[in-house]
Coordinates of C-alpha atoms and ligand atoms in Angstrom, one line a residue:
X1 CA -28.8 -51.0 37.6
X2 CA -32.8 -50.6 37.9
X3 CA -34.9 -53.0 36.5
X4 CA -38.7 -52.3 35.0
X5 CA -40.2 -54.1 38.9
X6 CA -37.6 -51.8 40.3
X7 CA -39.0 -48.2 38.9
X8 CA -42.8 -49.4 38.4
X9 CA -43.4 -51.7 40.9
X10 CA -44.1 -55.0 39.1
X11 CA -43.4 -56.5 35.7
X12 CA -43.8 -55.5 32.4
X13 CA -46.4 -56.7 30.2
X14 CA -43.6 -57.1 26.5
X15 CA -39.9 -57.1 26.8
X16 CA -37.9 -56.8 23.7
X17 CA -33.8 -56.8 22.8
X18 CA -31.8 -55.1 19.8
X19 CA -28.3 -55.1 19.3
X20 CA -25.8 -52.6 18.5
X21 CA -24.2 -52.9 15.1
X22 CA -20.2 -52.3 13.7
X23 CA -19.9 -51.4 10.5
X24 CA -17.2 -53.3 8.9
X25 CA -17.1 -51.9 5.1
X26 CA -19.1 -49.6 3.2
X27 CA -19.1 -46.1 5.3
X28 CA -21.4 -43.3 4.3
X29 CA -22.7 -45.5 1.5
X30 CA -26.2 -45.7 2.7
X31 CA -27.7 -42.3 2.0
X32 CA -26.2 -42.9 -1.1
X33 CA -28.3 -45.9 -2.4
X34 CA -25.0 -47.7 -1.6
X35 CA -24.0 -50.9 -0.1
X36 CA -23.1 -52.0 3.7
X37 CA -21.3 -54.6 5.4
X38 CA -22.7 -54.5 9.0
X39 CA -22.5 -56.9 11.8
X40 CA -24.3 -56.9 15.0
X41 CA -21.9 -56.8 18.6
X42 CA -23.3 -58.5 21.7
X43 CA -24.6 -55.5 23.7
X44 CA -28.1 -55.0 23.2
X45 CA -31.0 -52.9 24.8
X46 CA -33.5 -53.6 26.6
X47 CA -37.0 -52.3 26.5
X48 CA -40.1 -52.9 28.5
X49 CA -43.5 -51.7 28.9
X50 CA -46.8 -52.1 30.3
X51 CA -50.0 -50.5 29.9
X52 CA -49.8 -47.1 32.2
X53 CA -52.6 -46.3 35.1
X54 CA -52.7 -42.6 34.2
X55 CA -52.7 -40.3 31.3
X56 CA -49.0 -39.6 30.6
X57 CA -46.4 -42.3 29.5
X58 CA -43.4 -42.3 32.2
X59 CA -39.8 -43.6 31.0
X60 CA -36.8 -44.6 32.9
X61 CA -33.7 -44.8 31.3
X62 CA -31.5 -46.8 33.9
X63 CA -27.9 -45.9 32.6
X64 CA -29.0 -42.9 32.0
X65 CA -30.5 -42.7 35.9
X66 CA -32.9 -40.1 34.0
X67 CA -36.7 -39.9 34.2
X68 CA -39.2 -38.5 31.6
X69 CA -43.0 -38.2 31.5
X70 CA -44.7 -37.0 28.0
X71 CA -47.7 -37.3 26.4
X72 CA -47.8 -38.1 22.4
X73 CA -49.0 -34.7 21.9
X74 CA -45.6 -32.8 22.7
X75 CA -41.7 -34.1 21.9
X76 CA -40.0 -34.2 25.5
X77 CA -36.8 -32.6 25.6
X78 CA -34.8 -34.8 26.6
X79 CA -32.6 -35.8 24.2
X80 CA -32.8 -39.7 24.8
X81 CA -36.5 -39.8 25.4
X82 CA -36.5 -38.2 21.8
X83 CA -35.7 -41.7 20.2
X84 CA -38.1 -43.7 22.0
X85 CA -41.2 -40.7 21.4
X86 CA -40.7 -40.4 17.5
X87 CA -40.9 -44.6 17.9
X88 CA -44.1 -44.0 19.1
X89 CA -45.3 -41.3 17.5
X90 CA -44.7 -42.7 14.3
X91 CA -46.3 -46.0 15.1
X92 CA -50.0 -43.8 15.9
X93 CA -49.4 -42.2 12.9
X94 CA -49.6 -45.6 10.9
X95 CA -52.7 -46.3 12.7
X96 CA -51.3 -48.1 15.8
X97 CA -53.7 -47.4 18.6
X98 CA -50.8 -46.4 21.6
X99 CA -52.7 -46.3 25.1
X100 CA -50.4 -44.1 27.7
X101 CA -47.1 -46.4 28.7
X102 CA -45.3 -47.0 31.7
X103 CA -41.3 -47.7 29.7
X104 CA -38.2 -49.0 31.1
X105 CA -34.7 -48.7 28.9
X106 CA -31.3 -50.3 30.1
X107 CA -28.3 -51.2 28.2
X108 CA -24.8 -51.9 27.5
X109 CA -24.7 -50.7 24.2
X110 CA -22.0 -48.3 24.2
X111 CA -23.4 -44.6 23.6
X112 CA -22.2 -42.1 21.2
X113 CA -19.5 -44.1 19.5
X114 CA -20.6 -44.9 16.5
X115 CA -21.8 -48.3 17.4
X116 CA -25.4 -47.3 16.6
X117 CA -27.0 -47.2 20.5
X118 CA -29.8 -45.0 18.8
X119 CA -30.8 -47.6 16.3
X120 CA -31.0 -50.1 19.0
X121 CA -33.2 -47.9 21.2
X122 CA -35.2 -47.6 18.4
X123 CA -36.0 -51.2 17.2
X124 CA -36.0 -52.5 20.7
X125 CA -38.7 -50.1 21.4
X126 CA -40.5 -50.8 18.2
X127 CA -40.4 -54.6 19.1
X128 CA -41.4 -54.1 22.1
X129 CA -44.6 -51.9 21.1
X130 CA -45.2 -54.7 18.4
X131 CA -45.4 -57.2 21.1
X132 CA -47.3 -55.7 23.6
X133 CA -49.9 -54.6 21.2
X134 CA -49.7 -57.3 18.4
X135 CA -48.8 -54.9 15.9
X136 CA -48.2 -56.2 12.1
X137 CA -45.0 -54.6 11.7
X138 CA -42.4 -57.0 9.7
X139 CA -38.5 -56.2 10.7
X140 CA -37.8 -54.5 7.6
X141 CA -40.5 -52.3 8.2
X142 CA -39.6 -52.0 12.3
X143 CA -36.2 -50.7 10.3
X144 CA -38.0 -48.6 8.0
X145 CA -39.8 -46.5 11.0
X146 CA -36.8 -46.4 13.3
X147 CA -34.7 -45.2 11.0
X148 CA -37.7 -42.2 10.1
X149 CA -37.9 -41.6 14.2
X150 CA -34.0 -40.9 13.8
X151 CA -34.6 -38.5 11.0
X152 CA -37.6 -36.9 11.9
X153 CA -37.1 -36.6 15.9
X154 CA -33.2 -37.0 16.4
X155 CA -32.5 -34.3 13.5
X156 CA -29.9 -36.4 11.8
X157 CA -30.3 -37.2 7.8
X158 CA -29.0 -40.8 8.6
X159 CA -29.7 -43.8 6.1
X160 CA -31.0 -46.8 7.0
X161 CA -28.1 -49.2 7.2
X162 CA -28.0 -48.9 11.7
X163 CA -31.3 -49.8 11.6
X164 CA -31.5 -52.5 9.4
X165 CA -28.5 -53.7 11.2
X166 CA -29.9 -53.7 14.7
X167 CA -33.3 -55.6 13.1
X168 CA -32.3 -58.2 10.9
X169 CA -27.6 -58.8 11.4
X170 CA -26.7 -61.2 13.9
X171 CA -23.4 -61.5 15.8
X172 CA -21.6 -64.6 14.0
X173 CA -22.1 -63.6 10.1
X174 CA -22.1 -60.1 8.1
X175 CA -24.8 -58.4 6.6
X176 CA -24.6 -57.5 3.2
X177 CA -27.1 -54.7 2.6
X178 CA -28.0 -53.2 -0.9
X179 CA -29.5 -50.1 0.9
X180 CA -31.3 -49.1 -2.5
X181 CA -33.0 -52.4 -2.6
X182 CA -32.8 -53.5 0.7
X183 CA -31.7 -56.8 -1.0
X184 CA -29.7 -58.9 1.8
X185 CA -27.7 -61.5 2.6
X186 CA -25.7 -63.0 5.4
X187 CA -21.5 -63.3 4.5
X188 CA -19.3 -65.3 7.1
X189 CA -16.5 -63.5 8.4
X190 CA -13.4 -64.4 6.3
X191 CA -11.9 -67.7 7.5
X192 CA -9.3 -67.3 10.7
X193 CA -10.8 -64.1 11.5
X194 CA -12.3 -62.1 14.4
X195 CA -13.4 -58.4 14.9
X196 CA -12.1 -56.0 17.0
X197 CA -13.8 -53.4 18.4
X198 CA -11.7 -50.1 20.1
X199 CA -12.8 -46.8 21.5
X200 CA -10.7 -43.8 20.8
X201 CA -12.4 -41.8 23.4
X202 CA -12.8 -39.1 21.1
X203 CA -16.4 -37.4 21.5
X204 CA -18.4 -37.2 18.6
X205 CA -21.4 -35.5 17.5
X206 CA -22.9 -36.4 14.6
X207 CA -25.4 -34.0 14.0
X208 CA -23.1 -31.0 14.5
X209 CA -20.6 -32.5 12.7
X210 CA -21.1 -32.5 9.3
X211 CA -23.0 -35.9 8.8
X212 CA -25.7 -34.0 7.4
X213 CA -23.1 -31.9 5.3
X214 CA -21.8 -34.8 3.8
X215 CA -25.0 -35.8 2.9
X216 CA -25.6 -32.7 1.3
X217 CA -22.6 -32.6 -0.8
X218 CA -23.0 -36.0 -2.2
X219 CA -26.5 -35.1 -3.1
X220 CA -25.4 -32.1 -4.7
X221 CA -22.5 -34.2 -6.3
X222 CA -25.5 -36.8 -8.2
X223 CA -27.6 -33.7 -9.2
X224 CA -24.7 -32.3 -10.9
X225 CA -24.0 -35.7 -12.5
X226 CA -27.2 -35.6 -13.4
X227 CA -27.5 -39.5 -11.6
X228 CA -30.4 -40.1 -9.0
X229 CA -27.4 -40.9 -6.3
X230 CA -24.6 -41.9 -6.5
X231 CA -25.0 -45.3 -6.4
X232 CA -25.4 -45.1 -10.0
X233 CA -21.8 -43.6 -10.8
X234 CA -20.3 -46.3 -13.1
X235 CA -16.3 -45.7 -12.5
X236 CA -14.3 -42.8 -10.9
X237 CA -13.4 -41.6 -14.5
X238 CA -17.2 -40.4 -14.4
X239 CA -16.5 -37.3 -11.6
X240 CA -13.7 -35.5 -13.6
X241 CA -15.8 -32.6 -13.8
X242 CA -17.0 -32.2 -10.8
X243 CA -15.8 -29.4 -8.8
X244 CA -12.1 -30.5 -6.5
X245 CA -14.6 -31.0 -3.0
X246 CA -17.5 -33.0 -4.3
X247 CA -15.1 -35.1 -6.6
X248 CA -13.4 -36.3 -3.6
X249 CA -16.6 -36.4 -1.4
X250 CA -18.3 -38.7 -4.9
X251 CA -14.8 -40.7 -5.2
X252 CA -15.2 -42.1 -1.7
X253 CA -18.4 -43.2 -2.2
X254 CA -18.0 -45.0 -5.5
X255 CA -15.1 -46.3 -4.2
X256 CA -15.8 -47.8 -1.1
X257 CA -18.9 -49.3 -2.6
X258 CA -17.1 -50.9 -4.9
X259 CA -14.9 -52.2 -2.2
X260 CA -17.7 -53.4 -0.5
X261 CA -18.7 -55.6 -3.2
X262 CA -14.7 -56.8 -3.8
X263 CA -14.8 -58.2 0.0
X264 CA -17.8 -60.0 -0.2
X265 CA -16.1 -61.5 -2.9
X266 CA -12.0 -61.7 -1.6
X267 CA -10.4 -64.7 -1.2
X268 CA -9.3 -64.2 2.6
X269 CA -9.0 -62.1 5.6
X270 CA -5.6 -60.3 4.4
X271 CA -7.4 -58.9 1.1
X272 CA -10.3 -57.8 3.5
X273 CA -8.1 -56.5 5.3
X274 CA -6.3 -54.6 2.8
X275 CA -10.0 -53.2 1.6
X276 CA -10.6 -52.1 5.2
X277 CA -7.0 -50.2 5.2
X278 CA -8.4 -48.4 2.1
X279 CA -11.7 -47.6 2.9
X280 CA -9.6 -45.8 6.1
X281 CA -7.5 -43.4 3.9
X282 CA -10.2 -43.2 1.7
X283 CA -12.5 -41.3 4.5
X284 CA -9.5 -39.6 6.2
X285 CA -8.4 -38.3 2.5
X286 CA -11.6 -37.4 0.3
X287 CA -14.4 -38.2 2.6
X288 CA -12.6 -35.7 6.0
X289 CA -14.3 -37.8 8.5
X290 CA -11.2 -38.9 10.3
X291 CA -9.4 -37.0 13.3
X292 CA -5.6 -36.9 14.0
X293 CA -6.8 -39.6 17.2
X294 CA -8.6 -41.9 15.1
X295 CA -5.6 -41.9 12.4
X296 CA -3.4 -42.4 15.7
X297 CA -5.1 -45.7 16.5
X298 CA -5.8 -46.9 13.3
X299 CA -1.8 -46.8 12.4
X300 CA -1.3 -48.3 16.0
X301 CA -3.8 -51.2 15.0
X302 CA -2.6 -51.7 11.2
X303 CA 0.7 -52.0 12.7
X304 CA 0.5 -55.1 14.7
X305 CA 0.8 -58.4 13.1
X306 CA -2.5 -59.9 14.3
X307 CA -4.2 -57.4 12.3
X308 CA -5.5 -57.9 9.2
X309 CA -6.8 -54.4 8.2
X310 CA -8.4 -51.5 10.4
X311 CA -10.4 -48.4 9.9
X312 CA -12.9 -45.8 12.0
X313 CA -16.2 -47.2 11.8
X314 CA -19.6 -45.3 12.1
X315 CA -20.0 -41.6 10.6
X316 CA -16.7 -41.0 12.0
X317 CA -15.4 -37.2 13.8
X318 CA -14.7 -39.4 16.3
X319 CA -15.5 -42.7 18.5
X320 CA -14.7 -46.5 17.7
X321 CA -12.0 -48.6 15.0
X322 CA -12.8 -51.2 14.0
X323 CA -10.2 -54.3 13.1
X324 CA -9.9 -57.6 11.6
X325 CA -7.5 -60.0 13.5
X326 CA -6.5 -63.1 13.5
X327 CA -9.1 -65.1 15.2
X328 CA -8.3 -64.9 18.9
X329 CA -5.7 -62.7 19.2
X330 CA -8.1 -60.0 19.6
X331 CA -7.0 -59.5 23.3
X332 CA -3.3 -59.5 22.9
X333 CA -4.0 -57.0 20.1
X334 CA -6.2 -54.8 22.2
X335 CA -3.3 -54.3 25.2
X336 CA -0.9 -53.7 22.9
X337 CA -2.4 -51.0 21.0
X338 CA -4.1 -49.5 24.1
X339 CA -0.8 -49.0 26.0
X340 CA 0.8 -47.3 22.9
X341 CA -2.4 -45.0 22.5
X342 CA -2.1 -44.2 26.1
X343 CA 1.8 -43.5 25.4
X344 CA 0.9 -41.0 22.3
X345 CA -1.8 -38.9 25.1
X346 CA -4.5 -41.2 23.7
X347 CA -7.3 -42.5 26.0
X348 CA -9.0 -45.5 24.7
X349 CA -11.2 -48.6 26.0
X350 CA -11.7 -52.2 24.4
X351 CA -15.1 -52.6 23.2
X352 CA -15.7 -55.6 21.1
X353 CA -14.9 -58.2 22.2
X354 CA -16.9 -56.7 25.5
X355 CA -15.1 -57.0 29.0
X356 CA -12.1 -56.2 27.5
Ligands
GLA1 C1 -24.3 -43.2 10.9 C2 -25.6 -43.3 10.1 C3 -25.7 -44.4 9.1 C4 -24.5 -44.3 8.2 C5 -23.2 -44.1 8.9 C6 -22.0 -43.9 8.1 O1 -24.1 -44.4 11.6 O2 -26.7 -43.5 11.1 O3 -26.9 -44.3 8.4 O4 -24.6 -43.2 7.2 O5 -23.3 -43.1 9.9 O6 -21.7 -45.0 7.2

């Protein structure tokens, strides 16, 4: 894998990190005002940069083994580079004074699983730009930007819980995220408890694939409620007379923030569990996020007795479970539920814990 000295010939003047996040309650939530229950995983990106000799910035992507040179003037089309432009073309249009970059990305966050590699490609590059140029940029307001680049230059509607995530969650405790207020605060894990982290190998794309759909239906869900979002739905009774699809699409949402809030509060890791189990049907059921694969591997992982609860995580149509286990059977639990995926035609990978 390149390195920054490798591609540009000697070191960078700011090197920055953000991790990749799983979400483990509290799924399409955040563009509703809602709440989130991230946490971030150990892979992380890496972004570097020094001031460039020319006019143009140049950025190497090393996983990627792809090249791009721009100038802030014109979007590059590649797709990738898209992430790290809107970064910086946000930032000059907040008044940040961006001289032409020489830009080096690597990481082992996985891509395109619903593990947010985007959002960390995003906040690594904004910390890296704060840096290297001293900007006054707190990391709620790094969040803030990224999570506009996303919007504005990836083309998807997304809400701002990936980015908060990859700013401000850390790998040992959960993030409990009132996305309306961006209130926050840290939750341990439940006691005796680890998280699991599996690939179905199912590609997803979120853009093409409804996210901004759902988005749309729950927005057209509050209006007809006459609520701001629906955050502010007091009890399911409330969506009776909505018509059958945005009921279901509104019932997800005001249920799984309410089971949000019940975990943060649960007694242990088997009623977290039991919330996670829910929030699965829940998205598979009203919400139509789920694929036959996923609901494959999700039985396969709610059935072994190391397993607290388990559920897709991420916008869904695809890519990673998530699972609570029993602290350090993690491993055990992986194997088994990888060979028996294989068995039903299912190809999946162990992702958190990595090097599985
Ligand atoms: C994606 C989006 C997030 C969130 C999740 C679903 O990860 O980027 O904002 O909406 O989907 O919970």
């Amino acid at each position: 894998m390149s390195r920054f000295e490798d591609v540009f010939g000697s070191a960078p003047e700011a090197q920055a990190d953000a991790p990749g996040r799983v979400n483990l309650l509290g799924e399409h939530t955040d563009y509703n005002d809602g709440f989130v229950l991230p946490i971030a995983i150990a892979q992380q990106t890496h972004v570097a940069m020094r001031r460039a000799g020319g006019p143009a910035f140049s950025l190497h992507a090393a996983e990627l083994g792809e090249a791009v040179r721009f100038t802030l003037d014109r979007a590059p089309a590649a797709h990738f580079a898209s992430y790290v432009f809107g970064c910086l073309a946000l930032a000059r249009a907040q008044g940040a004074d961006i001289p032409p970059l020489d830009i080096h990305v690597a990481s082992d966050v996985p891509i395109g699983v619903g593990l947010s590699s985007s959002a960390a490609l995003e906040v690594a590059t904004l910390r890296c730009l704060r840096a290297l140029l001293g900007l006054a940029m707190d990391d709620v307001q790094i969040a803030q930007l990224a999570q506009r680049a996303e919007i504005e230059y990836a083309g998807v509607r997304c809400g701002i819980m990936d980015q908060m995530a990859s700013s401000l969650a850390d790998t040992t405790r959960a993030l409990l995220l009132d996305t309306r207020s961006l209130e926050r605060r840290f939750v341990p894990l439940p006691a005796g408890s680890g998280v699991l982290v599996l690939d179905s190998g199912i590609a997803r794309s979120l853009a093409a694939s409804g996210y901004n759909q759902r988005r749309a239906e729950c927005e057209e869900a509050a209006r007809l409620l006459g609520v701001a979002s629906l955050r502010d739905v007091e009890g399911i009774g409330q969506l009776a007379g909505l018509p059958d699809l945005l009921q279901r699409r509104a019932r997800h949402v005001v249920s799984e923030n309410a089971r949000v809030l019940q975990a943060v509060d649960c007694a242990g890791p088997e009623d977290f569990g039991r919330l996670m189990n829910a929030s699965h049907a829940s998205l598979r059921d009203d919400y139509e996020v789920s694929t036959p694969g996923l609901d494959t591997l999700v039985a396969l992982l709610q059935a072994q007795a190391g397993v607290f609860g388990a559920r897709l995580t991420g916008a869904g149509f695809g890519g990673a479970c998530v699972a609570l286990c029993r602290a350090g059977a993690e491993r055990e639990v992986a194997g088994a539920v990888l060979a028996a995926y294989a068995q039903a035609g299912g190809a999946g990978r162990q992702l958190v814990p990595p090097g599985g």
